[in-house]
CSV table of C-alpha atoms in Angstrom, one decimal:
chain,number,residue,atom,x,y,z
A,1,MET,CA,16.7,-19.2,-23.4
A,2,ALA,CA,15.5,-15.9,-21.9
A,3,PHE,CA,13.7,-15.9,-18.9
A,4,ILE,CA,10.2,-13.7,-19.6
A,5,SER,CA,10.0,-13.3,-23.4
A,6,LEU,CA,7.3,-12.2,-25.3
A,7,GLN,CA,5.9,-12.8,-28.8
A,8,GLY,CA,3.4,-10.1,-30.6
A,9,VAL,CA,1.7,-9.6,-27.7
A,10,SER,CA,-1.8,-7.3,-27.9
A,11,TYR,CA,-4.3,-5.6,-24.5
A,12,THR,CA,-6.9,-3.9,-25.4
A,13,TYR,CA,-8.8,-3.5,-22.5
A,14,SER,CA,-12.6,-4.0,-22.6
A,15,GLY,CA,-14.4,-0.7,-24.4
A,16,ARG,CA,-11.3,0.7,-25.1
A,17,LYS,CA,-10.7,1.4,-29.0
A,18,GLU,CA,-7.4,1.7,-29.1
A,19,PRO,CA,-5.5,-1.6,-27.2
A,20,ALA,CA,-2.3,-0.6,-24.6
A,21,VAL,CA,0.3,-2.5,-25.7
A,22,ARG,CA,0.5,-3.8,-29.2
A,23,ASN,CA,2.3,-5.8,-31.4
A,24,ILE,CA,5.0,-6.1,-28.5
A,25,SER,CA,8.5,-9.1,-28.5
A,26,LEU,CA,10.4,-8.8,-26.3
A,27,ASN,CA,13.1,-11.1,-24.4
A,28,PHE,CA,14.5,-10.4,-20.7
A,29,GLY,CA,17.1,-12.3,-19.8
A,30,GLN,CA,17.6,-13.7,-15.5
A,31,VAL,CA,19.6,-11.4,-14.3
A,32,GLU,CA,19.2,-8.4,-17.5
A,33,LYS,CA,18.6,-4.6,-15.5
A,34,ILE,CA,16.3,-3.1,-17.2
A,35,ALA,CA,14.1,0.4,-16.8
A,36,ILE,CA,11.3,0.2,-19.1
A,37,THR,CA,10.2,4.4,-20.0
A,38,GLY,CA,7.3,6.0,-21.6
A,39,LEU,CA,4.2,8.9,-20.6
A,40,ASN,CA,1.5,7.9,-18.7
A,41,GLY,CA,-0.5,5.6,-20.1
A,42,SER,CA,1.8,5.2,-22.6
A,43,GLY,CA,1.8,0.9,-22.1
A,44,LYS,CA,3.7,-0.2,-19.4
A,45,SER,CA,2.0,-0.7,-16.5
A,46,THR,CA,-0.5,-3.5,-18.4
A,47,LEU,CA,3.0,-4.5,-19.2
A,48,ALA,CA,3.8,-6.3,-16.0
A,49,LYS,CA,0.3,-7.0,-15.5
A,50,LEU,CA,0.6,-8.8,-18.2
A,51,ILE,CA,3.7,-10.5,-17.7
A,52,LEU,CA,2.3,-11.3,-14.3
A,53,GLY,CA,-0.7,-12.8,-15.7
A,54,LEU,CA,-3.0,-10.2,-14.2
A,55,LEU,CA,-4.2,-9.8,-18.1
A,56,LYS,CA,-4.5,-12.3,-20.0
A,57,PRO,CA,-3.0,-11.1,-23.6
A,58,GLN,CA,-5.5,-10.8,-26.4
A,59,ASN,CA,-3.2,-12.0,-29.6
A,60,GLY,CA,0.1,-12.9,-28.4
A,61,GLU,CA,1.5,-15.0,-25.9
A,62,ILE,CA,4.5,-15.0,-23.1
A,63,ILE,CA,6.8,-17.6,-21.9
A,64,LEU,CA,8.5,-17.3,-18.0
A,65,ASP,CA,11.1,-20.0,-17.4
A,66,GLY,CA,10.5,-21.8,-20.2
A,67,ARG,CA,5.9,-22.2,-20.2
A,68,PRO,CA,3.9,-20.1,-21.1
A,69,VAL,CA,2.5,-17.4,-18.3
A,70,GLY,CA,-1.1,-18.6,-18.1
A,71,LYS,CA,0.0,-22.0,-17.6
A,72,TYR,CA,0.9,-20.8,-13.6
A,73,SER,CA,-1.0,-20.6,-10.8
A,74,LEU,CA,-0.2,-17.1,-9.6
A,75,VAL,CA,1.1,-18.5,-6.2
A,76,GLU,CA,3.4,-19.5,-8.7
A,77,VAL,CA,4.1,-17.0,-10.9
A,78,GLY,CA,4.8,-14.9,-7.5
A,79,GLU,CA,7.8,-17.9,-6.5
A,80,LYS,CA,10.0,-16.5,-9.9
A,81,LEU,CA,8.8,-12.7,-9.5
A,82,GLY,CA,8.9,-9.9,-7.3
A,83,TYR,CA,6.0,-7.3,-7.6
A,84,VAL,CA,5.2,-4.2,-6.2
A,85,LEU,CA,2.5,-1.8,-7.7
A,86,GLN,CA,2.4,1.6,-9.5
A,87,ASN,CA,0.2,1.4,-6.2
A,88,PRO,CA,1.6,0.8,-3.2
A,89,SER,CA,-1.8,1.2,-0.8
A,90,GLN,CA,-3.1,-1.5,-2.9
A,91,MET,CA,-0.5,-3.7,-1.8
A,92,MET,CA,-1.2,-3.6,2.4
A,93,PHE,CA,-3.2,-6.0,3.8
A,94,ASN,CA,-2.1,-6.4,7.1
A,95,THR,CA,-2.2,-4.6,11.0
A,96,SER,CA,1.3,-3.4,11.1
A,97,VAL,CA,4.3,-3.3,9.2
A,98,TYR,CA,5.8,-5.5,10.7
A,99,ASN,CA,3.3,-7.7,9.5
A,100,GLU,CA,3.4,-6.5,6.5
A,101,ILE,CA,6.7,-7.4,5.9
A,102,ALA,CA,6.4,-10.8,7.8
A,103,PHE,CA,3.0,-12.2,5.8
A,104,GLY,CA,4.5,-13.7,2.8
A,105,LEU,CA,7.7,-15.2,5.2
A,106,LYS,CA,5.6,-16.5,7.6
A,107,TRP,CA,3.3,-18.5,5.1
A,108,ARG,CA,6.9,-19.7,3.0
A,109,GLY,CA,7.7,-21.6,5.8
A,110,LYS,CA,9.5,-19.6,7.6
A,111,SER,CA,10.9,-20.2,11.5
A,112,LYS,CA,10.5,-17.2,13.9
A,113,ASN,CA,13.3,-16.2,14.3
A,114,GLU,CA,14.0,-15.6,10.1
A,115,VAL,CA,11.1,-13.9,10.0
A,116,HIS,CA,12.2,-11.6,12.6
A,117,HIS,CA,15.4,-11.1,11.4
A,118,LEU,CA,15.0,-10.4,7.6
A,119,CYS,CA,12.5,-8.6,8.9
A,120,LYS,CA,14.7,-6.4,10.3
A,121,ARG,CA,16.9,-6.3,7.8
A,122,TYR,CA,14.3,-5.5,4.9
A,123,LEU,CA,13.7,-2.7,7.4
A,124,ASP,CA,15.8,-0.9,8.5
A,125,LEU,CA,16.8,-1.2,4.5
A,126,PHE,CA,15.2,1.7,4.4
A,127,ASP,CA,14.9,3.3,8.4
A,128,LEU,CA,11.6,1.5,8.5
A,129,TRP,CA,12.6,-0.1,11.7
A,130,ASP,CA,11.3,2.4,14.0
A,131,LEU,CA,7.4,2.5,12.4
A,132,ARG,CA,7.1,-1.5,13.0
A,133,GLY,CA,3.9,-0.9,15.0
A,134,GLU,CA,2.7,1.1,12.9
A,135,LEU,CA,-1.0,0.3,10.8
A,136,PRO,CA,0.8,0.9,6.9
A,137,PHE,CA,-2.4,2.9,5.8
A,138,ASN,CA,-2.3,5.3,8.3
A,139,LEU,CA,2.1,6.3,6.6
A,140,SER,CA,2.7,8.2,3.9
A,141,GLU,CA,2.5,7.6,0.8
A,142,GLY,CA,5.6,7.5,0.3
A,143,GLN,CA,6.9,5.5,3.7
A,144,LYS,CA,4.1,2.9,1.9
A,145,GLN,CA,6.1,2.3,-1.3
A,146,LEU,CA,9.2,1.8,0.7
A,147,VAL,CA,7.2,-0.2,3.2
A,148,ALA,CA,6.0,-2.3,-0.3
A,149,LEU,CA,9.5,-2.9,-1.3
A,150,SER,CA,10.7,-4.3,1.7
A,151,ALA,CA,7.4,-6.3,1.9
A,152,VAL,CA,8.7,-7.7,-0.7
A,153,LEU,CA,12.6,-7.9,-1.3
A,154,ALA,CA,12.1,-10.0,1.8
A,155,LEU,CA,11.2,-12.6,0.6
A,156,GLN,CA,14.3,-12.8,-2.6
A,157,PRO,CA,12.8,-12.8,-5.6
A,158,ARG,CA,14.4,-14.0,-9.1
A,159,TYR,CA,13.3,-11.6,-10.3
A,160,LEU,CA,12.0,-8.2,-9.5
A,161,ILE,CA,9.4,-5.8,-11.2
A,162,LEU,CA,8.6,-2.6,-10.1
A,163,ASP,CA,5.9,-0.2,-11.3
A,164,GLU,CA,7.0,3.1,-10.4
A,165,PRO,CA,9.2,2.6,-7.3
A,166,THR,CA,11.0,5.9,-6.7
A,167,LYS,CA,7.4,7.7,-7.4
A,168,SER,CA,6.0,9.7,-3.9
A,169,ILE,CA,10.5,9.5,-1.9
A,170,ASP,CA,12.0,11.6,-1.1
A,171,THR,CA,15.8,12.3,-2.9
A,172,PHE,CA,18.0,10.0,-0.4
A,173,ARG,CA,16.2,7.4,-0.2
A,174,LYS,CA,15.8,7.2,-4.0
A,175,LYS,CA,18.8,7.3,-4.2
A,176,LYS,CA,19.2,4.4,-1.3
A,177,LEU,CA,16.7,2.5,-3.7
A,178,LYS,CA,18.9,3.0,-7.0
A,179,ASP,CA,22.2,1.7,-4.4
A,180,ILE,CA,20.3,-1.3,-2.9
A,181,LEU,CA,18.9,-2.5,-6.7
A,182,GLN,CA,22.3,-2.3,-8.4
A,183,GLU,CA,23.9,-3.9,-5.3
A,184,ILE,CA,21.0,-7.4,-5.6
A,185,TRP,CA,21.1,-6.7,-9.0
A,186,ARG,CA,25.1,-8.3,-8.5
A,187,GLN,CA,24.2,-10.9,-6.2
A,188,GLY,CA,21.7,-12.6,-9.1
A,189,THR,CA,17.6,-11.3,-8.9
A,190,GLY,CA,17.0,-10.0,-12.8
A,191,ILE,CA,15.6,-6.6,-11.8
A,192,MET,CA,12.9,-4.7,-14.2
A,193,VAL,CA,11.7,-1.2,-13.6
A,194,ILE,CA,8.8,0.7,-14.8
A,195,SER,CA,9.1,4.1,-14.5
A,196,HIS,CA,8.8,8.0,-15.8
A,197,ASP,CA,11.7,9.1,-13.4
A,198,ILE,CA,14.2,10.0,-15.6
A,199,GLU,CA,17.4,11.2,-13.3
A,200,PHE,CA,16.3,7.6,-11.8
A,201,VAL,CA,16.5,6.0,-14.3
A,202,ALA,CA,19.2,7.1,-16.3
A,203,GLY,CA,21.8,6.0,-12.7
A,204,PHE,CA,20.0,2.5,-13.3
A,205,ASN,CA,22.9,2.0,-15.8
A,206,GLY,CA,21.1,-0.9,-17.7
A,207,ARG,CA,19.1,-2.0,-20.8
A,208,ARG,CA,16.2,0.9,-21.4
A,209,ILE,CA,13.1,0.5,-23.1
A,210,HIS,CA,10.9,3.4,-24.4
A,211,MET,CA,7.5,2.9,-25.2
A,212,ALA,CA,5.0,5.2,-26.1
A,213,GLN,CA,1.1,4.4,-27.7
A,214,GLY,CA,1.7,0.7,-26.1
A,215,GLU,CA,4.4,0.1,-29.1
A,216,VAL,CA,8.5,-0.4,-28.5
A,217,VAL,CA,10.0,2.2,-30.1
A,218,GLU,CA,13.3,2.3,-28.9
A,219,ASP,CA,15.7,-0.6,-26.4
A,220,ALA,CA,19.3,-0.4,-26.5
A,221,GLY,CA,21.3,-2.5,-25.2
A,222,ARG,CA,19.0,-5.3,-26.0
A,223,TYR,CA,18.9,-8.8,-24.6
A,224,LYS,CA,21.1,-11.8,-26.5
A,225,ASP,CA,20.6,-15.4,-25.9
B,1,MET,CA,-39.2,-0.7,-24.0
B,2,GLN,CA,-38.1,2.7,-23.1
B,3,VAL,CA,-39.7,3.9,-20.2
B,4,ASP,CA,-39.8,6.4,-16.8
B,5,ILE,CA,-37.3,5.2,-14.0
B,6,ARG,CA,-39.3,4.9,-11.3
B,7,THR,CA,-41.9,3.3,-13.4
B,8,LYS,CA,-39.3,0.6,-13.2
B,9,LEU,CA,-38.9,1.0,-9.3
B,10,LEU,CA,-42.8,0.4,-9.9
B,11,ILE,CA,-42.9,-2.4,-10.9
B,12,VAL,CA,-39.3,-4.0,-8.9
B,13,ALA,CA,-41.3,-3.5,-5.9
B,14,ILE,CA,-44.2,-5.2,-7.5
B,15,PHE,CA,-42.2,-8.5,-8.2
B,16,SER,CA,-40.0,-8.5,-4.7
B,17,VAL,CA,-43.7,-7.9,-3.2
B,18,LEU,CA,-45.5,-10.3,-4.6
B,19,ALA,CA,-42.5,-12.6,-3.9
B,20,LEU,CA,-42.5,-12.2,-0.2
B,21,VAL,CA,-45.6,-12.5,0.2
B,22,TYR,CA,-45.8,-15.5,-1.6
B,23,GLN,CA,-45.2,-19.3,-1.1
B,24,ASP,CA,-46.4,-21.7,-3.0
B,25,PRO,CA,-43.6,-22.9,-5.0
B,26,ARG,CA,-46.6,-23.0,-8.1
B,27,ILE,CA,-47.5,-18.8,-7.4
B,28,LEU,CA,-44.2,-18.0,-7.2
B,29,GLY,CA,-43.4,-19.9,-10.5
B,30,ILE,CA,-46.0,-18.0,-12.4
B,31,ILE,CA,-44.6,-14.5,-10.5
B,32,LEU,CA,-40.9,-16.1,-12.1
B,33,LEU,CA,-42.6,-16.2,-15.8
B,34,LEU,CA,-44.1,-12.8,-15.7
B,35,ASN,CA,-40.8,-11.2,-13.9
B,36,LEU,CA,-39.0,-13.7,-16.7
B,37,LEU,CA,-41.5,-12.2,-19.5
B,38,THR,CA,-40.6,-8.0,-18.4
B,39,VAL,CA,-37.0,-8.3,-18.1
B,40,THR,CA,-37.1,-9.6,-22.2
B,41,LEU,CA,-40.0,-6.7,-23.0
B,42,PHE,CA,-37.9,-4.3,-20.9
B,43,ARG,CA,-34.5,-6.3,-24.0
B,44,ILE,CA,-31.9,-6.8,-20.9
B,45,SER,CA,-30.0,-10.4,-21.3
B,46,PHE,CA,-30.0,-13.1,-18.9
B,47,ASN,CA,-26.5,-13.5,-18.7
B,48,ILE,CA,-26.4,-13.4,-14.9
B,49,PHE,CA,-28.4,-16.5,-15.1
B,50,ARG,CA,-25.9,-18.9,-16.6
B,51,GLY,CA,-23.7,-17.9,-13.3
B,52,PHE,CA,-26.4,-19.5,-11.0
B,53,LYS,CA,-25.3,-23.0,-12.6
B,54,LYS,CA,-22.2,-23.1,-10.0
B,55,PHE,CA,-24.6,-23.0,-7.0
B,56,ILE,CA,-26.6,-26.0,-7.9
B,57,TYR,CA,-25.2,-27.9,-5.2
B,58,MET,CA,-25.9,-25.0,-2.8
B,59,TYR,CA,-30.2,-25.5,-4.1
B,60,ALA,CA,-29.8,-29.0,-2.9
B,61,MET,CA,-28.2,-28.4,0.1
B,62,LEU,CA,-30.5,-26.2,0.8
B,63,MET,CA,-34.2,-28.5,-0.1
B,64,ILE,CA,-31.9,-31.1,2.5
B,65,ILE,CA,-32.0,-27.9,5.5
B,66,GLN,CA,-35.0,-27.2,5.1
B,67,SER,CA,-35.9,-31.0,5.6
B,68,PHE,CA,-34.1,-31.2,8.4
B,69,PHE,CA,-36.4,-27.9,9.9
B,70,VAL,CA,-39.7,-28.2,8.6
B,71,LYS,CA,-41.0,-32.3,9.4
B,72,SER,CA,-44.4,-30.9,6.9
B,73,GLY,CA,-45.0,-33.7,3.9
B,74,GLU,CA,-44.1,-37.8,3.3
B,75,PRO,CA,-40.6,-38.3,4.1
B,76,LEU,CA,-38.9,-38.9,0.7
B,77,ILE,CA,-35.3,-40.3,2.3
B,78,LYS,CA,-35.1,-41.7,6.3
B,79,LEU,CA,-32.3,-42.1,8.2
B,80,GLY,CA,-32.9,-43.6,11.6
B,81,ASN,CA,-35.3,-40.8,13.0
B,82,THR,CA,-34.0,-38.0,11.7
B,83,TYR,CA,-35.9,-36.8,7.5
B,84,LEU,CA,-33.7,-36.0,5.3
B,85,LEU,CA,-35.3,-36.1,2.6
B,86,THR,CA,-39.0,-34.9,2.2
B,87,THR,CA,-41.9,-33.5,-0.3
B,88,GLY,CA,-42.3,-29.9,3.0
B,89,GLY,CA,-38.7,-29.6,2.8
B,90,ILE,CA,-38.4,-30.2,-1.5
B,91,PHE,CA,-41.6,-27.1,-1.6
B,92,TYR,CA,-39.4,-25.4,0.8
B,93,GLY,CA,-36.1,-25.5,-0.5
B,94,ILE,CA,-37.7,-24.7,-4.1
B,95,SER,CA,-39.3,-22.2,-3.0
B,96,ILE,CA,-37.2,-20.3,-1.6
B,97,ILE,CA,-35.2,-19.9,-4.9
B,98,LEU,CA,-37.9,-18.9,-6.6
B,99,ARG,CA,-38.2,-16.4,-4.0
B,100,PHE,CA,-33.9,-15.5,-4.7
B,101,LEU,CA,-34.8,-16.0,-8.6
B,102,ILE,CA,-37.8,-13.8,-8.8
B,103,LEU,CA,-35.7,-11.0,-6.6
B,104,VAL,CA,-32.9,-11.5,-9.3
B,105,GLY,CA,-34.8,-11.0,-11.7
B,106,SER,CA,-36.8,-7.9,-10.1
B,107,GLY,CA,-32.9,-6.2,-10.0
B,108,LEU,CA,-32.1,-7.1,-13.6
B,109,ILE,CA,-34.8,-4.8,-14.7
B,110,LEU,CA,-33.0,-2.0,-12.9
B,111,VAL,CA,-28.9,-3.2,-14.4
B,112,ASP,CA,-29.4,-0.7,-18.0
B,113,CYS,CA,-30.9,2.7,-16.1
B,114,ASN,CA,-28.5,5.4,-16.2
B,115,THR,CA,-27.2,5.5,-12.1
B,116,SER,CA,-27.7,9.7,-12.1
B,117,GLU,CA,-30.9,8.8,-13.3
B,118,LEU,CA,-31.6,6.6,-10.6
B,119,LEU,CA,-31.1,9.3,-8.2
B,120,LEU,CA,-32.9,11.7,-10.1
B,121,ALA,CA,-35.8,9.8,-9.5
B,122,LEU,CA,-35.7,8.9,-5.8
B,123,VAL,CA,-35.7,13.1,-5.7
B,124,LYS,CA,-38.7,13.5,-7.2
B,125,LEU,CA,-39.8,10.4,-5.0
B,126,ARG,CA,-39.8,13.5,-2.0
B,127,ILE,CA,-36.5,10.9,-0.4
B,128,PRO,CA,-34.8,13.4,0.6
B,129,TYR,CA,-30.7,14.3,-1.3
B,130,GLU,CA,-28.6,12.9,1.5
B,131,ILE,CA,-30.4,9.9,1.7
B,132,VAL,CA,-29.9,9.8,-2.2
B,133,PHE,CA,-26.5,10.4,-2.2
B,134,MET,CA,-25.8,8.1,0.3
B,135,ILE,CA,-27.3,6.3,-2.1
B,136,GLN,CA,-24.9,7.3,-4.7
B,137,MET,CA,-21.6,6.3,-2.4
B,138,GLY,CA,-22.8,2.9,-1.8
B,139,ILE,CA,-23.6,2.6,-5.3
B,140,ARG,CA,-20.0,3.8,-6.2
B,141,PHE,CA,-18.4,1.5,-3.8
B,142,ILE,CA,-19.5,-1.3,-4.5
B,143,PRO,CA,-16.5,-1.6,-6.9
B,144,VAL,CA,-13.8,-0.1,-4.7
B,145,PHE,CA,-14.7,-2.5,-2.4
B,146,ILE,CA,-14.7,-5.9,-4.7
B,147,ASN,CA,-11.4,-4.1,-6.4
B,148,GLU,CA,-9.7,-3.5,-2.7
B,149,LEU,CA,-10.7,-7.4,-2.4
B,150,GLN,CA,-9.3,-8.8,-5.4
B,151,ASN,CA,-6.0,-6.4,-5.5
B,152,ILE,CA,-5.7,-7.9,-1.7
B,153,PHE,CA,-6.3,-11.8,-2.9
B,154,SER,CA,-3.5,-11.1,-5.8
B,155,GLY,CA,-1.5,-9.2,-3.8
B,156,ILE,CA,-1.1,-12.7,-0.8
B,157,GLN,CA,-0.5,-14.5,-4.5
B,158,LEU,CA,1.5,-12.8,-5.9
B,159,ARG,CA,4.0,-13.4,-2.5
B,160,GLY,CA,4.1,-16.9,-3.4
B,161,VAL,CA,0.9,-17.2,-0.8
B,162,ASP,CA,-1.7,-20.3,-1.4
B,163,LEU,CA,-4.7,-19.9,1.2
B,164,ARG,CA,-5.9,-23.0,-0.5
B,165,LYS,CA,-2.8,-24.7,0.4
B,166,VAL,CA,-3.4,-23.5,3.7
B,167,TYR,CA,-4.8,-25.5,6.3
B,168,LYS,CA,-8.8,-24.1,6.9
B,169,ARG,CA,-8.7,-23.1,10.3
B,170,LYS,CA,-5.4,-20.6,9.6
B,171,VAL,CA,-7.7,-19.7,6.2
B,172,LEU,CA,-10.0,-18.2,8.7
B,173,ARG,CA,-7.7,-16.3,10.3
B,174,VAL,CA,-6.1,-14.8,7.1
B,175,TYR,CA,-9.5,-14.0,6.5
B,176,ILE,CA,-10.0,-12.5,9.1
B,177,SER,CA,-5.9,-10.1,9.1
B,178,ILE,CA,-7.5,-9.0,5.7
B,179,PHE,CA,-10.9,-7.5,6.3
B,180,SER,CA,-10.1,-5.1,9.4
B,181,PRO,CA,-7.5,-2.6,7.1
B,182,LEU,CA,-9.4,-3.3,4.1
B,183,ILE,CA,-12.2,-1.5,6.5
B,184,TYR,CA,-10.3,0.7,7.9
B,185,SER,CA,-9.2,1.4,4.2
B,186,VAL,CA,-12.8,1.7,3.1
B,187,TRP,CA,-13.0,3.4,6.1
B,188,LEU,CA,-10.3,6.0,5.1
B,189,LYS,CA,-11.9,6.1,1.6
B,190,ALA,CA,-14.9,7.6,2.7
B,191,GLU,CA,-13.1,9.7,5.7
B,192,LYS,CA,-11.4,11.7,2.6
B,193,LEU,CA,-14.3,11.9,0.6
B,194,SER,CA,-16.4,13.4,3.0
B,195,ILE,CA,-13.8,15.7,3.5
B,196,LEU,CA,-14.0,16.3,-0.6
B,197,LEU,CA,-17.4,17.2,-0.3
B,198,GLU,CA,-17.4,19.4,2.7
B,199,LEU,CA,-14.4,21.8,0.5
B,200,ARG,CA,-16.4,21.7,-2.7
B,201,GLY,CA,-19.6,22.8,0.0
B,202,PHE,CA,-21.6,19.7,-0.2
B,203,ARG,CA,-25.0,21.4,1.5
B,204,LYS,CA,-23.8,24.7,2.1
B,205,PHE,CA,-27.6,25.9,0.6
B,206,PRO,CA,-30.7,24.5,1.4
B,207,THR,CA,-31.9,23.6,-2.1
B,208,ARG,CA,-30.0,22.4,-5.1
B,209,THR,CA,-31.2,22.5,-8.9
B,210,TYR,CA,-30.7,19.5,-11.3
B,211,TYR,CA,-29.6,19.7,-14.4
B,212,ARG,CA,-31.0,16.8,-16.0
B,213,ASP,CA,-35.0,16.3,-15.7
B,214,ILE,CA,-36.8,13.4,-15.9
B,215,SER,CA,-40.9,13.1,-16.7
B,216,LEU,CA,-43.0,11.0,-17.2
B,217,LYS,CA,-44.8,10.0,-20.4
B,218,LYS,CA,-47.8,7.7,-22.0
B,219,LEU,CA,-46.1,4.8,-21.9
B,220,ASP,CA,-44.9,5.3,-18.6
B,221,TYR,CA,-48.7,5.8,-17.6
B,222,VAL,CA,-49.8,2.9,-19.2
B,223,VAL,CA,-47.3,0.3,-17.6
B,224,ILE,CA,-47.9,1.8,-14.5
B,225,SER,CA,-51.5,1.1,-15.4
B,226,LEU,CA,-51.0,-2.3,-16.7
B,227,SER,CA,-48.9,-3.6,-13.9
B,228,LEU,CA,-51.3,-2.4,-11.5
B,229,ILE,CA,-53.9,-3.6,-13.5
B,230,VAL,CA,-52.3,-7.4,-14.5
B,231,THR,CA,-51.4,-7.3,-10.1
B,232,VAL,CA,-54.4,-7.1,-8.4
B,233,VAL,CA,-55.8,-9.5,-10.8
B,234,LEU,CA,-53.1,-11.4,-9.6
B,235,VAL,CA,-53.7,-12.1,-6.7
B,236,TYR,CA,-57.4,-12.0,-6.6
B,237,VAL,CA,-57.0,-15.1,-9.6
B,238,LEU,CA,-53.8,-16.4,-7.2
B,239,ARG,CA,-56.2,-17.1,-3.9
B,240,GLY,CA,-57.9,-20.0,-3.9
B,241,LEU,CA,-54.6,-21.1,-4.5
């Protein structure tokens, strides 16, 4: 059974005539590695928000782990899916980089030692440990992106949705991110990357879905039940 | 009915002042009726009032709290020497609710106004452009602020944290820890905006011109005169109550 299943999903933003996503039917497996590509405004981010239940489809249904997404609370969705927004600033709400990573871990009942260990591990991944005392808002866009990524990775979700994860990061860290994603995928985490970074997607070696004007125009390497 | 925004501002000012001057629920009831009539004349939807059903318990609490502090009237429910509900409390509670509804109704009159027209109207009322611009930015920042807040709460939940299940004292700590960076982020946005304004030559010259213009028409003079006459008559008639 597919982990995420979209059946005839359409969504139109209020005040717009054209749907952002139209009649999309897709199945994603639990351990699939997917890259969703497309030009700006092709509906990629809207698709992610629909999967997360942040937007409710006007038509069709989205099934997450056997249940319609609408039946889950956002907290329950968060327990199943890790999501990094296109704009990382929107995910920052703590007074230090360390607290940003520790936040979810603490509230999920991890012990002090575990929290510290995981914070160190995931901040070290992107060489951010030295910035742990900094206010997240004062970081560069690329650093914010990596902090947001680390905060989500530290929660070790079953499935990861990354919206434009390479938007502001340098070539060196881009390569590092690719390696890290490859590693966590090998460990059994499903990954969906939404990106128009052709170079990054090309080396991603997974199923590739291309979107245009809210529709899927290419699906290479379809998931089979 | 299409009138100039300054006419609407005058009507809003009249209703707001009347709501604050009078305390008697009967008078406030009359003012609310006139307010709703005005809203109807401007063909504005009353949908916003539907949301007030949610506050019904708050209204009830308001009456009880008023009963604690306002010792006038007859006690209706008494616990030992403490008055839980008095007619005076109900009286003042209803007054506050009516005042609130009048103020919301007055705000509704401006709901369909174009922001740039509103600002132009304020400039025409001789309010310094810098202050008008600050108001414009304030209006612009409300949705930004709400959006930031929504994103933060979505972000918290998507990290699997259910604030409803967290112990209340800790929730307060979470809210405090969220609000300081939130205010800081809005402050950063404002700072960036001010830099952008300077770069675009804001206040480089002492005067500025406007592409759009607004002017009072015959209908505006009629509405303004009628509003003032009705207000004077109302104040005169109600002075005995």
